Every structure is written in structure tokens, then in C-alpha cells.
Short mmCIF file of C-alpha atoms in Angstrom, two decimals:
data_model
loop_
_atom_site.label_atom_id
_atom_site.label_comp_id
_atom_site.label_asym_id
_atom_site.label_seq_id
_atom_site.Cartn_x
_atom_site.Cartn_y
_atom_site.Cartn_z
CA UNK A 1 131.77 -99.07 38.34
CA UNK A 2 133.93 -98.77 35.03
CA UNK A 3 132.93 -95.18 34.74
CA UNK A 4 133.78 -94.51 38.29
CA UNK A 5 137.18 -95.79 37.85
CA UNK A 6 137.93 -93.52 34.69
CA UNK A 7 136.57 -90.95 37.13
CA UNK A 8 139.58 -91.56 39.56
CA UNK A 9 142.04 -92.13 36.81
CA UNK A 10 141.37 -88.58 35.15
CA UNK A 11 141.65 -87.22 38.72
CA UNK A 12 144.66 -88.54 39.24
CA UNK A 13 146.28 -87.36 36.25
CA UNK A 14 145.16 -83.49 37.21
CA UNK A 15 146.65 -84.09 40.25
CA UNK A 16 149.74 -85.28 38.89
CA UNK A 17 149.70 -82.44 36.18
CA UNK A 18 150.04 -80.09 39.23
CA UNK A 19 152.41 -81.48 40.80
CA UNK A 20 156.39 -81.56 40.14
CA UNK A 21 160.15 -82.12 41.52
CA UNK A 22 162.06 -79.30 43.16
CA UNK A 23 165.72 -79.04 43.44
CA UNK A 24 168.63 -76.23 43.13
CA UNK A 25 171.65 -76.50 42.19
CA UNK A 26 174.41 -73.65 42.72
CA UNK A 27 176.94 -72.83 39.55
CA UNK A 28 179.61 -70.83 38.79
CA UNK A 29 179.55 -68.64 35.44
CA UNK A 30 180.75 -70.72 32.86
CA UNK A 31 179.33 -74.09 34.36
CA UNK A 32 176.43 -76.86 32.90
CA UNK A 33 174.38 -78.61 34.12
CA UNK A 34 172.09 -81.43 32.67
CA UNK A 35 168.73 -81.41 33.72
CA UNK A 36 166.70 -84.82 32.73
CA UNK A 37 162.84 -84.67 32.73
CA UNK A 38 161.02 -88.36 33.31
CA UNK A 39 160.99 -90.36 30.44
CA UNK A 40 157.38 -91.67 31.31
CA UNK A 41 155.09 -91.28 34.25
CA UNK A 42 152.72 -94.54 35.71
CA UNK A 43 149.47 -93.67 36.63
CA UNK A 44 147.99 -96.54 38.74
CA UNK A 45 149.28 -99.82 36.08
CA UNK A 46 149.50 -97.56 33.18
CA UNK A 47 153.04 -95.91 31.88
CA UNK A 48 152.72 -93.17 29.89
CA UNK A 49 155.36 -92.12 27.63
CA UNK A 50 156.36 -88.35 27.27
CA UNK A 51 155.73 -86.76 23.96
CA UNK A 52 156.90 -83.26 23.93
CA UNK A 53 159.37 -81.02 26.49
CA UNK A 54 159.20 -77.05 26.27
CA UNK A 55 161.83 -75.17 28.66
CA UNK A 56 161.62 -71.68 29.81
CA UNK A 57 164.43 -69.63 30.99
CA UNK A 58 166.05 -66.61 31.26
CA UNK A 59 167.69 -66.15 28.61
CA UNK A 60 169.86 -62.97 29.86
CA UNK A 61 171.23 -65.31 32.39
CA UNK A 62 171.33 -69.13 31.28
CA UNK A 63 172.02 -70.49 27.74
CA UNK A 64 170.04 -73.95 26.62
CA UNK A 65 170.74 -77.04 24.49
CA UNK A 66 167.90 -79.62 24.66
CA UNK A 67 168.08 -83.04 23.36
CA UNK A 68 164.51 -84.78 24.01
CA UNK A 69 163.58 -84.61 27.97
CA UNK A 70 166.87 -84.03 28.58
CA UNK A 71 168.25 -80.17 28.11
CA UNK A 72 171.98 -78.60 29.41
CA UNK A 73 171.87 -75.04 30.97
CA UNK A 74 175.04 -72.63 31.11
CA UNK A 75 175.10 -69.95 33.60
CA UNK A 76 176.43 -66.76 30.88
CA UNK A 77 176.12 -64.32 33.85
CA UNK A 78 175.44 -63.74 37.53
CA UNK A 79 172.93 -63.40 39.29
CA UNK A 80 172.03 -62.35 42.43
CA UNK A 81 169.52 -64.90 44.68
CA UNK A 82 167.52 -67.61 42.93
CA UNK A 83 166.64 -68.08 39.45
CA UNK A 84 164.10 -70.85 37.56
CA UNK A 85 164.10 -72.63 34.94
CA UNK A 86 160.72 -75.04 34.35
CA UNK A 87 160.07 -77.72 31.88
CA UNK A 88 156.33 -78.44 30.88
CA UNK A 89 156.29 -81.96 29.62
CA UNK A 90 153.25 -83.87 27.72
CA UNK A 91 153.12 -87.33 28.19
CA UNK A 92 150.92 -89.11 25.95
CA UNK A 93 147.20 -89.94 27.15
CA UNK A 94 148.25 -88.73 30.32
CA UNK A 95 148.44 -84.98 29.94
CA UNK A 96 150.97 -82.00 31.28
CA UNK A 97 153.21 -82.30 34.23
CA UNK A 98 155.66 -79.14 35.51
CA UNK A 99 159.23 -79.22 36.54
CA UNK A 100 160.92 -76.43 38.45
CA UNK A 101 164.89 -76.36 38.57
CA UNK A 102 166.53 -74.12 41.29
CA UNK A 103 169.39 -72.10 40.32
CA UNK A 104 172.05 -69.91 42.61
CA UNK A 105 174.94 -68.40 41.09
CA UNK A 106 177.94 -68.65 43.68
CA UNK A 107 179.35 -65.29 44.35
CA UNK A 108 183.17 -63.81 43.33
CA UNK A 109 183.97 -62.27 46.47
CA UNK A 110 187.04 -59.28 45.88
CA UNK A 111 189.30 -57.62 48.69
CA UNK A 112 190.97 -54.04 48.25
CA UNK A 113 194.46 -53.34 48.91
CA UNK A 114 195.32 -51.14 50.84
CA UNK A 115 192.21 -50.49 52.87
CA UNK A 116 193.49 -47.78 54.54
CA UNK A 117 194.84 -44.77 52.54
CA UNK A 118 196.46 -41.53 53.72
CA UNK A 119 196.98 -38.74 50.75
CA UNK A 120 197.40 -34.97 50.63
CA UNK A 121 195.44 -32.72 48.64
CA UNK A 122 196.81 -33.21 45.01
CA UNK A 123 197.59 -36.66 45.77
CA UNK A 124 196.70 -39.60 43.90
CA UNK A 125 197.11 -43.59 44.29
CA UNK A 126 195.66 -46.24 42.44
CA UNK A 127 194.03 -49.04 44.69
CA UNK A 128 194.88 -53.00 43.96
CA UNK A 129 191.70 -55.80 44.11
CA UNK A 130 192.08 -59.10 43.46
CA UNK A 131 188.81 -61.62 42.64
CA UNK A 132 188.13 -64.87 44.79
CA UNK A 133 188.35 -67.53 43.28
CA UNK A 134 190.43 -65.72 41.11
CA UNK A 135 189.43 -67.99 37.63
CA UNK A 136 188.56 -65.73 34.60
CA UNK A 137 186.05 -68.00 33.56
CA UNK A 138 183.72 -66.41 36.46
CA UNK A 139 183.69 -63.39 34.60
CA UNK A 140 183.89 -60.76 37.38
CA UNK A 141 183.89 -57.09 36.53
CA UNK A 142 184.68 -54.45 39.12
CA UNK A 143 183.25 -50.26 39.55
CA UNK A 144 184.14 -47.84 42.15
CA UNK A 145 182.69 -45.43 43.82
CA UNK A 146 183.16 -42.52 46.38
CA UNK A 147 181.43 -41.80 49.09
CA UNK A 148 182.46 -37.93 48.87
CA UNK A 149 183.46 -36.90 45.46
CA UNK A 150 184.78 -33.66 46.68
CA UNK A 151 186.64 -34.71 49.40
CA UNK A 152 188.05 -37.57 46.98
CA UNK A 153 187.48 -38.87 43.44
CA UNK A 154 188.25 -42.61 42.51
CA UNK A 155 188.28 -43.39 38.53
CA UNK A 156 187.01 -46.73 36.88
CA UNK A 157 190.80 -48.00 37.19
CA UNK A 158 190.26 -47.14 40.76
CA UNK A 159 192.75 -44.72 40.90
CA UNK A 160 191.74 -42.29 44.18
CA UNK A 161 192.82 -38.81 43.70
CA UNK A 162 192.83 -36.48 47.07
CA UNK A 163 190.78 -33.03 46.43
CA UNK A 164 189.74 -31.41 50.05
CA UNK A 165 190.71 -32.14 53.56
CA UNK A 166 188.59 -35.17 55.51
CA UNK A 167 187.37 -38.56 55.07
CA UNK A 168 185.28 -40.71 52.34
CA UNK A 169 185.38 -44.41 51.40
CA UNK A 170 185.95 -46.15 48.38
CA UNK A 171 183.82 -49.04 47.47
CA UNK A 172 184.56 -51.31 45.12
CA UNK A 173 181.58 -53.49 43.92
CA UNK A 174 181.57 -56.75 41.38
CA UNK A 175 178.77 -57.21 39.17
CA UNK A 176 178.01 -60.50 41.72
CA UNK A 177 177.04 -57.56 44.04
CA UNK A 178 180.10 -58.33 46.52
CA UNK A 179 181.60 -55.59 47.68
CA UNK A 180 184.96 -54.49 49.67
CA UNK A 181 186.11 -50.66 50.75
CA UNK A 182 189.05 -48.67 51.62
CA UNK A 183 188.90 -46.00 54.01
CA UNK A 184 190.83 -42.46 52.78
CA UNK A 185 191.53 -39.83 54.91
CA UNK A 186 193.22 -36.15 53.39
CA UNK A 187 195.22 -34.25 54.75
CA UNK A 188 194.87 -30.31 54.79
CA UNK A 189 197.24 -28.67 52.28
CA UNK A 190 199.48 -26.32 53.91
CA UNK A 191 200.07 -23.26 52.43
CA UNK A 192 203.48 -22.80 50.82
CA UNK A 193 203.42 -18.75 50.12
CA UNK A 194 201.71 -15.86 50.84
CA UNK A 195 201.44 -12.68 48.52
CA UNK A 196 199.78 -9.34 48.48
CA UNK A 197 198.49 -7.61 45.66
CA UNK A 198 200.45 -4.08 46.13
CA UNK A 199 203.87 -3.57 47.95
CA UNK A 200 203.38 -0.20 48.83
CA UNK A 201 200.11 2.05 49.41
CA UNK A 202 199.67 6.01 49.52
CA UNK A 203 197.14 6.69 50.85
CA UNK A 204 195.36 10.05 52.32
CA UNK A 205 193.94 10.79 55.87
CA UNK A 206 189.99 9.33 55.76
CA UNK A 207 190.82 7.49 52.51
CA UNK A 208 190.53 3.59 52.26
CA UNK A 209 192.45 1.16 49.78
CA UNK A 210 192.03 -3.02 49.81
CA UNK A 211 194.80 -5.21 49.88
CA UNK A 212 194.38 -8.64 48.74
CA UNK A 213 196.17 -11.22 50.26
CA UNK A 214 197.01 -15.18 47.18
CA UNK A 215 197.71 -17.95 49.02
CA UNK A 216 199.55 -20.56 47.18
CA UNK A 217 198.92 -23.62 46.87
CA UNK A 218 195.86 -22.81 44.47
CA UNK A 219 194.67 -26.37 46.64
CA UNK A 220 195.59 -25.03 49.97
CA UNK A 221 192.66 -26.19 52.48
CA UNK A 222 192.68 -23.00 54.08
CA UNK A 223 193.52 -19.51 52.70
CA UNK A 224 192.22 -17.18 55.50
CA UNK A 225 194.97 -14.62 56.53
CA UNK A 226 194.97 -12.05 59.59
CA UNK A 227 195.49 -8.95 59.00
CA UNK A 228 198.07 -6.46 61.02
CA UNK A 229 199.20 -3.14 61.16
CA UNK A 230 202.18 -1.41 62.66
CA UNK A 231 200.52 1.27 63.91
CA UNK A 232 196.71 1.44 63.96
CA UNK A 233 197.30 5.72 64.88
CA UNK A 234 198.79 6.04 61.58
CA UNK A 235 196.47 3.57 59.67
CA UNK A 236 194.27 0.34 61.07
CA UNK A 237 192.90 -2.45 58.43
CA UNK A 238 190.19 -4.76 58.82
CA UNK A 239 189.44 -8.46 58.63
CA UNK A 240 188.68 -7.98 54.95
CA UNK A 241 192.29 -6.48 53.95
CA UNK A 242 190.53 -2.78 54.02
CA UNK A 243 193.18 -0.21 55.09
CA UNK A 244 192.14 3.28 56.27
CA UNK A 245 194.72 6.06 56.84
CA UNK A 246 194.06 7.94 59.98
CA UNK A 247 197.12 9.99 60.15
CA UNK A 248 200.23 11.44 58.39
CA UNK A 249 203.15 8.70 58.67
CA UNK A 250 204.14 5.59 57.35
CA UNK A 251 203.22 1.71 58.78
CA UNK A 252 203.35 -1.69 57.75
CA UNK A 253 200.32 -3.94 56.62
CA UNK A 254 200.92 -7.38 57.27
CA UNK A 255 198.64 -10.80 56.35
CA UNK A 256 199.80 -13.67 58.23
CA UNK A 257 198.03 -17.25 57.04
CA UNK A 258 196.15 -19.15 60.03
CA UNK A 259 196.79 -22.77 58.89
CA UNK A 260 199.57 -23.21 60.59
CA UNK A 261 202.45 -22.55 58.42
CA UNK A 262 202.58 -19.15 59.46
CA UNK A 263 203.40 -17.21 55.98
CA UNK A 264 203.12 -13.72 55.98
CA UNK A 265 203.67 -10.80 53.77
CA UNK A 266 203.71 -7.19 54.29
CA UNK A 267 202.68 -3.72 52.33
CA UNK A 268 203.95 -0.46 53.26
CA UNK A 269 201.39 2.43 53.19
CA UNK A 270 202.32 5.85 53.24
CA UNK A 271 199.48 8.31 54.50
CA UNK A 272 199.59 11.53 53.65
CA UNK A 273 197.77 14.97 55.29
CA UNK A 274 196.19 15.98 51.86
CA UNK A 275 192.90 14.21 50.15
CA UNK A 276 191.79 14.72 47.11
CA UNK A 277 188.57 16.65 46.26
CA UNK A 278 188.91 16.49 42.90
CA UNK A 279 190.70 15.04 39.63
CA UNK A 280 190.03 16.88 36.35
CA UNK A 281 191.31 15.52 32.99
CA UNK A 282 192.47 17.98 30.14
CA UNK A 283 189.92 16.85 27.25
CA UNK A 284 186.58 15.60 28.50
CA UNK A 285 185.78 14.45 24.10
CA UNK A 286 187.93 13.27 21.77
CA UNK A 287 187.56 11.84 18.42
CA UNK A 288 189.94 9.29 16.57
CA UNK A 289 190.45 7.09 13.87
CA UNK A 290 191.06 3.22 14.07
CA UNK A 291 194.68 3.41 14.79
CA UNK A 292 195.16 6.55 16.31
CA UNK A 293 196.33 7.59 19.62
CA UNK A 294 195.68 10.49 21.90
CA UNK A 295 197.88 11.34 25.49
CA UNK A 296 195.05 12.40 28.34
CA UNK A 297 196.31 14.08 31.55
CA UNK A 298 194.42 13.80 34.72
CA UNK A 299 195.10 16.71 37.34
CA UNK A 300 194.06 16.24 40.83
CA UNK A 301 193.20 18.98 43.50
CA UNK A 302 194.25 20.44 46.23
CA UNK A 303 197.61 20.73 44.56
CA UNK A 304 199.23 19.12 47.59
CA UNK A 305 197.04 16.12 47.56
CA UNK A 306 198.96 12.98 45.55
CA UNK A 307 198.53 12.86 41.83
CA UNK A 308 199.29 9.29 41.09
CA UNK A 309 196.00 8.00 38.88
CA UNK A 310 194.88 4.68 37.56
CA UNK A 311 193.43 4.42 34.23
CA UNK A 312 190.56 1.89 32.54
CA UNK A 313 188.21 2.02 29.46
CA UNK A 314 184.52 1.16 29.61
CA UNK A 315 185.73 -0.96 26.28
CA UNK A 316 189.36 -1.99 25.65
CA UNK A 317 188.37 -3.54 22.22
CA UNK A 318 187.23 0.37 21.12
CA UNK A 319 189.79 2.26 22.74
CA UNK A 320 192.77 1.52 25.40
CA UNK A 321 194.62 3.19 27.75
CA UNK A 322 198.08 2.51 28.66
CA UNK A 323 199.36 5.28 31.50
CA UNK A 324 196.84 7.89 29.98
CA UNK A 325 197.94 7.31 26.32
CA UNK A 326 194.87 5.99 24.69
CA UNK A 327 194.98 4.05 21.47
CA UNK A 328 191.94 3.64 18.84
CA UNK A 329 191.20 0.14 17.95
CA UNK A 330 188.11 -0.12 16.49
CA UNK A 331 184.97 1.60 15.61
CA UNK A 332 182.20 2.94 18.50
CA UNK A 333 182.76 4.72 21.53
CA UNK A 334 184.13 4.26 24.69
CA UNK A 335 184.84 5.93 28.13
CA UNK A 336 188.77 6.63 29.29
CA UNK A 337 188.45 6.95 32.64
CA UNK A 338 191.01 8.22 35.61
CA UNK A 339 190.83 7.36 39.59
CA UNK A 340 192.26 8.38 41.99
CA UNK A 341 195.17 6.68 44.39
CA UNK A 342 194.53 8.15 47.63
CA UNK A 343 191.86 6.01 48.91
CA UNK A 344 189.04 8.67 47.78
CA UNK A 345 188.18 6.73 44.50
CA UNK A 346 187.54 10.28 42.67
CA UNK A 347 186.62 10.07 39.02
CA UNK A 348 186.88 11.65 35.56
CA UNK A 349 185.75 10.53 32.45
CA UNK A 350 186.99 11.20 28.71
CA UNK A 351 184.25 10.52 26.11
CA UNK A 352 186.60 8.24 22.75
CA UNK A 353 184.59 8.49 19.85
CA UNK A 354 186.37 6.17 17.44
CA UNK A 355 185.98 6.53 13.07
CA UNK A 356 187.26 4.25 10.55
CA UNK A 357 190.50 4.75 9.68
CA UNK A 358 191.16 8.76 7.92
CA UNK A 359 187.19 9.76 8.63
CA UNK A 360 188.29 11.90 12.02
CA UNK A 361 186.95 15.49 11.73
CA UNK A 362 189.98 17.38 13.40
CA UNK A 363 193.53 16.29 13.23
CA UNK A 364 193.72 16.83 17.12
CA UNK A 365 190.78 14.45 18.13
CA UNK A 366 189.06 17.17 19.75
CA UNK A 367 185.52 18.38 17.86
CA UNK A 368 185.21 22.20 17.03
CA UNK A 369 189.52 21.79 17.20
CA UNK A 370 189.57 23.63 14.09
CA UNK A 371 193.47 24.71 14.09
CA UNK A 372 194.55 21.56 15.78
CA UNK A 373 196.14 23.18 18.66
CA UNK A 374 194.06 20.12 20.65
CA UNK A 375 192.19 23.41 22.71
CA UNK A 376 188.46 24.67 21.69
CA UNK A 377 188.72 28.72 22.02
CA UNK A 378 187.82 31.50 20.03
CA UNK A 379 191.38 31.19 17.71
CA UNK A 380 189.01 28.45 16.39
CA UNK A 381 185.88 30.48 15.51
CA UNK A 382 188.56 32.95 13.85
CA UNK A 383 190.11 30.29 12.06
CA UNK A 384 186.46 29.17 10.38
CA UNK A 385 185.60 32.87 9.41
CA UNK A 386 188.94 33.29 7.67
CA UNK A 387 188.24 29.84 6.02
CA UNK A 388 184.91 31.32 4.92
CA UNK A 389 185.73 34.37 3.76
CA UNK A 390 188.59 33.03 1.50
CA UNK A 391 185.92 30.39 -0.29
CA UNK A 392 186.07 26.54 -0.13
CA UNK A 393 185.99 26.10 -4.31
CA UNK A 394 189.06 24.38 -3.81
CA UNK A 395 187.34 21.52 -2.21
CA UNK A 396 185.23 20.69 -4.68
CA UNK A 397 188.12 20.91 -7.15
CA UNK A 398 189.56 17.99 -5.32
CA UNK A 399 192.45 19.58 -3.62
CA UNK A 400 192.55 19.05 0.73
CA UNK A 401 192.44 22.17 3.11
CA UNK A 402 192.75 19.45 6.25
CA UNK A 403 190.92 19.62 8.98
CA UNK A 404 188.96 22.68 7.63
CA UNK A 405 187.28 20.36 4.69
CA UNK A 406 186.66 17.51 7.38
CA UNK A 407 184.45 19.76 9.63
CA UNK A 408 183.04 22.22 6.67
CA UNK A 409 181.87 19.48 4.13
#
């Protein structure tokens, strides 16, 4: 019988070492709270006194002072739903019991002002929150976010800033996971001018040119232009700013913008009877040294066809052309090319062959120019006999015969 009865004794002490005392308690960040673990447990007529208490926590969330059975908690952060902190306490002869405390953190709601918000494109306003209850010692942070970046863009200060026409919302969340939006909705930016990138055209029967029509704002929600002419027997253009001349006579290209403002802008284009078939320049070589210059001249057939040229180099830091002057500016080699202004797009290229500065082999930048006269005929092969004939002893004396002594030696 005595053994039977320790039998139900050390059953009952498993049973109590299993067991425990739920509660939970709801905090604020910055509050305590004293839990207080039994001092002693009774077991049938026995008390047995508790020896040792060990706590565990999260320490990212609570802070802990214990004193004994008895330990104070401090909610350092929040939380989002339920947290635990348990207590394993020996009591002496008796064996372990477990405690589980219940912990909420009470949530800091915020609310958005205004939560409605009208900009423009290029706009900007900066949204006001306020935290409830509003008592720093909760310590609420705030971060924003956008539900269209493009359409608009909210900083950490929560400053919105309007970038494309249409609609996004702001949210504004606290790091207690409440949360509280503003709708935005952006306007389209109406265009404020319309420009085109020439004034006047010339162009020929059966040639084409582009126009290109800048609308300003750079912001502007919508930059799509129609495109108009005068007189679509004289010369039409297409949805892309493409204008073709069909006859002699001159009409006016207009772009109008289709967002409502209604801008327009307008390029006269003169077309003539004449194409070109060909443009031809006057040196198809030339060699010069870094900070030379050389004047090309482009010629373009039939004579009556218009002569007006644009100019370009395959490398402006080698060579570059200003209205057919072209000027040396480094070593290497480059093509100077012309085209042609009628709307045929004809071509001719100039080969730039670039030295260091005073290693050209002809003073006129041409090779085989052997007089200079800037031509290649047979006044140069002359010109080499007679340099021949005479000797070339003087070069190697030191003295300079020019070009000659370039090309010779």
C-alpha cells in the first residue's frame, strides 16, 4: 500500500509538470508588465517550494528583468498577432512545471490627409499622416508606396510627384502593419507649343523630305500631330511627317497636335520640275595636316536641278565640315560627304586623309598635286621630270624644294 501511494504521488507530479496557467495580456510599446510564477505548488498535503525559474522570450521583441519567480517584460517593438513568453520552474522534490504568458501588441492605427489628390504631370504634393494614439513612446514609423510608379512616384517623406496621365494609390503603412491610402488621379499635360524641324522645304517632283514635328512640354501626355497639306496636287505628306512633291508649285505643310489644345505649325515647300541625277564633288582625296583646312565644292546635275547640299563626316573628331570647308583635327581618315536637298538623297564622298601636323605630301592636299594648283594633270608629271632632271642634291644638303621633297623623298 505505501508503494502504491508513492505510485500516485509521482503520477501526479508528471501530471502537474505538464500542465500550466494561460493568460494574455495586450501592451503598448514602451509598457511592463510583471509576470509572477507560484512560489510553491501542493501536491496532495505536501508544498513544495520552487527552486529555480528560467524565462524564454523573444528577445527582438520583449526586454526581461527577473527577480526570483517573479520577472518584468517590456514590449521594445511591435508585433503583429500573438507572441509567448514561458517560464519553466523547478520546485524542489516536486519536479518542472511550465508557464505560458500571452502577449498582443495593440496596434498605432495612422490616417492620410488628403485622401484624395488631383495633380498635373510635373506636379508634386507632399501628403500629411498623423499616428493614433499619437504618443511617441509607441514608436510608430511610417513607408509609402505606389501602386503605379510611372503614373506617380511617392518618396519616403511621402511627397507624391505626378509623372503620366491616370490613376494609382498611395499607401502608407506603419511598422504595426496598419495601413491608410490616398487615391491620385493625373491629369494629361496639354501641350503648350508645337515646332517643326525646317521652315521651308525645296523639294523636286518624285523626291521625298521628313518633317519632324517637338511638342513641348517635354511631359506632354500626348505628342501625336496630324499632318496637312495645302495642296496634295502640288505635294501630299503622310502620317509620319513624309512629304513628297508631285508637282511644280509651292504649298503649305502643316502639323496640328490632337490633344486638344490645337497647336499647329506650318513649313513651306517649294517643288520644283528638275531632280537631281547626280552630285559630283571637285576632289574625291585629299590629304591634310592636323590643323589644316581644305574648301570642297559639290556640283549637282541637270544644271537646272537645285544645288543646295548638306554636308557630314563619317568622323568629326578626324576631320569636319562646316558648309563644305573641312578642317583637320586629328590624325586617321575620314569621309566628307555631300547630299543632296531635293528629296533624292544623292551622294558624294571625299576621302580626308589626315597627318600630324607639317607631314602632308602636297601643299594642296591633293596626292600626285605636285605644283599645288589643287588639280592632278599632266603639268604635274612635267613638273616631276623637270625636278629630276635638275637633281635633288639639295635635299640632302638640308635646304627645302616644298612639296617636290615631300613626295620625292
Amino acid at each position: 500500500m505505501k508503494h502504491f501511494f508513492r505510485f500516485l504521488c509521482v503520477m501526479t507530479m508528471l501530471c502537474f509538470s505538464m500542465s500550466g496557467h494561460g493568460e494574455t495580456v495586450s501592451m503598448w510599446v514602451g509598457d511592463s508588465y510583471t509576470i509572477t510564477e507560484p512560489s510553491y505548488v501542493v501536491s496532495g498535503t505536501m508544498y513544495y517550494q520552487v527552486q529555480q525559474c528560467i524565462f524564454e522570450y523573444d528577445a527582438a521583441y520583449f526586454s526581461l528583468t527577473q527577480n526570483g519567480n517573479q520577472a518584468t517584460v517590456k514590449l521594445k517593438a511591435p508585433f503583429q498577432g500573438t507572441k509567448a513568453i514561458t517560464c519553466k520552474a523547478t520546485y524542489t522534490m516536486y519536479g518542472t512545471k511550465t508557464y505560458t504568458h500571452y502577449f498582443t501588441c495593440n496596434p498605432v492605427n495612422i490616417s492620410l490627409y488628403p485622401t484624395v489628390m488631383t495633380l498635373d504631370v510635373g506636379q508634386s504634393q507632399t501628403m500629411q499622416w498623423q499616428f493614433s494614439p499619437s504618443n511617441t513612446q509607441y514608436g510608430a514609423t511610417v513607408s509609402f508606396s505606389s501602386s503605379d510608379s510611372n503614373i506617380a512616384s511617392v518618396d519616403f517623406n511621402g511627397k507624391v510627384t505626378a509623372l503620366s496621365a491616370g490613376n494609382a494609390t498611395i499607401t502608407a503603412t506603419t511598422n504595426y502593419g496598419t495601413t491608410a491610402t490616398c487615391e491620385v488621379t493625373v491629369n494629361p499635360a496639354i501641350a503648350t507649343s508645337v515646332s517643326l524641324s525646317q521652315t521651308t522645304l525645296n523639294i523636286a517632283v518624285g523626291g521625298t523630305q521628313t518633317l519632324i514635328a517637338t511638342v513641348l512640354p517635354e511631359y506632354t501626355s500626348n505628342k501625336t500631330v496630324t499632318w496637312q497639306s495645302s495642296n496634295n496636287n502640288v505635294a501630299t505628306v503622310n502620317d509620319n511627317g513624309e512629304v513628297t512633291g508631285m508637282s511644280p508649285g509651292t504649298v503649305s505643310i502643316t502639323a496640328t497636335t490632337t490633344d486638344g489644345s490645337n497647336l499647329s505649325a506650318s513649313c513651306s515647300a517649294t517643288v520644283t520640275s528638275i531632280a537631281a541625277t547626280t552630285v559630283i564633288l571637285d576632289k574625291i582625296q585629299a590629304e591634310l595636316s592636323v590643323g589644316q583646312s581644305i574648301k570642297l565644292t559639290a556640283t549637282v546635275l541637270p544644271a537646272g536641278a537645285q544645288q543646295r547640299v548638306t554636308w557630314s563626316s563619317s568622323d568629326p573628331s578626324v576631320a569636319k565640315v562646316v558648309g563644305g570647308t573641312v578642317y583637320a583635327q586629328e590624325m586617321g581618315e575620314c569621309l566628307i560627304t555631300a547630299r543632296t536637298l531635293d528629296g533624292t538623297n544623292l551622294t558624294a564622298d571625299c576621302l580626308i586623309m589626315v597627318y600630324p601636323e607639317g607631314e602632308v605630301p602636297s601643299p594642296s592636299g591633293l596626292a600626285g598635286d605636285v605644283d599645288g594648283d589643287g588639280k592632278i594633270n599632266i603639268d604635274d608629271v612635267t613638273a616631276l621630270i623637270d625636278y629630276l632632271l635638275k637633281g635633288n642634291s639639295s635635299h640632302h644638303s638640308g635646304s627645302n624644294e616644298g612639296a617636290l621633297d615631300d613626295i620625292i623623298w
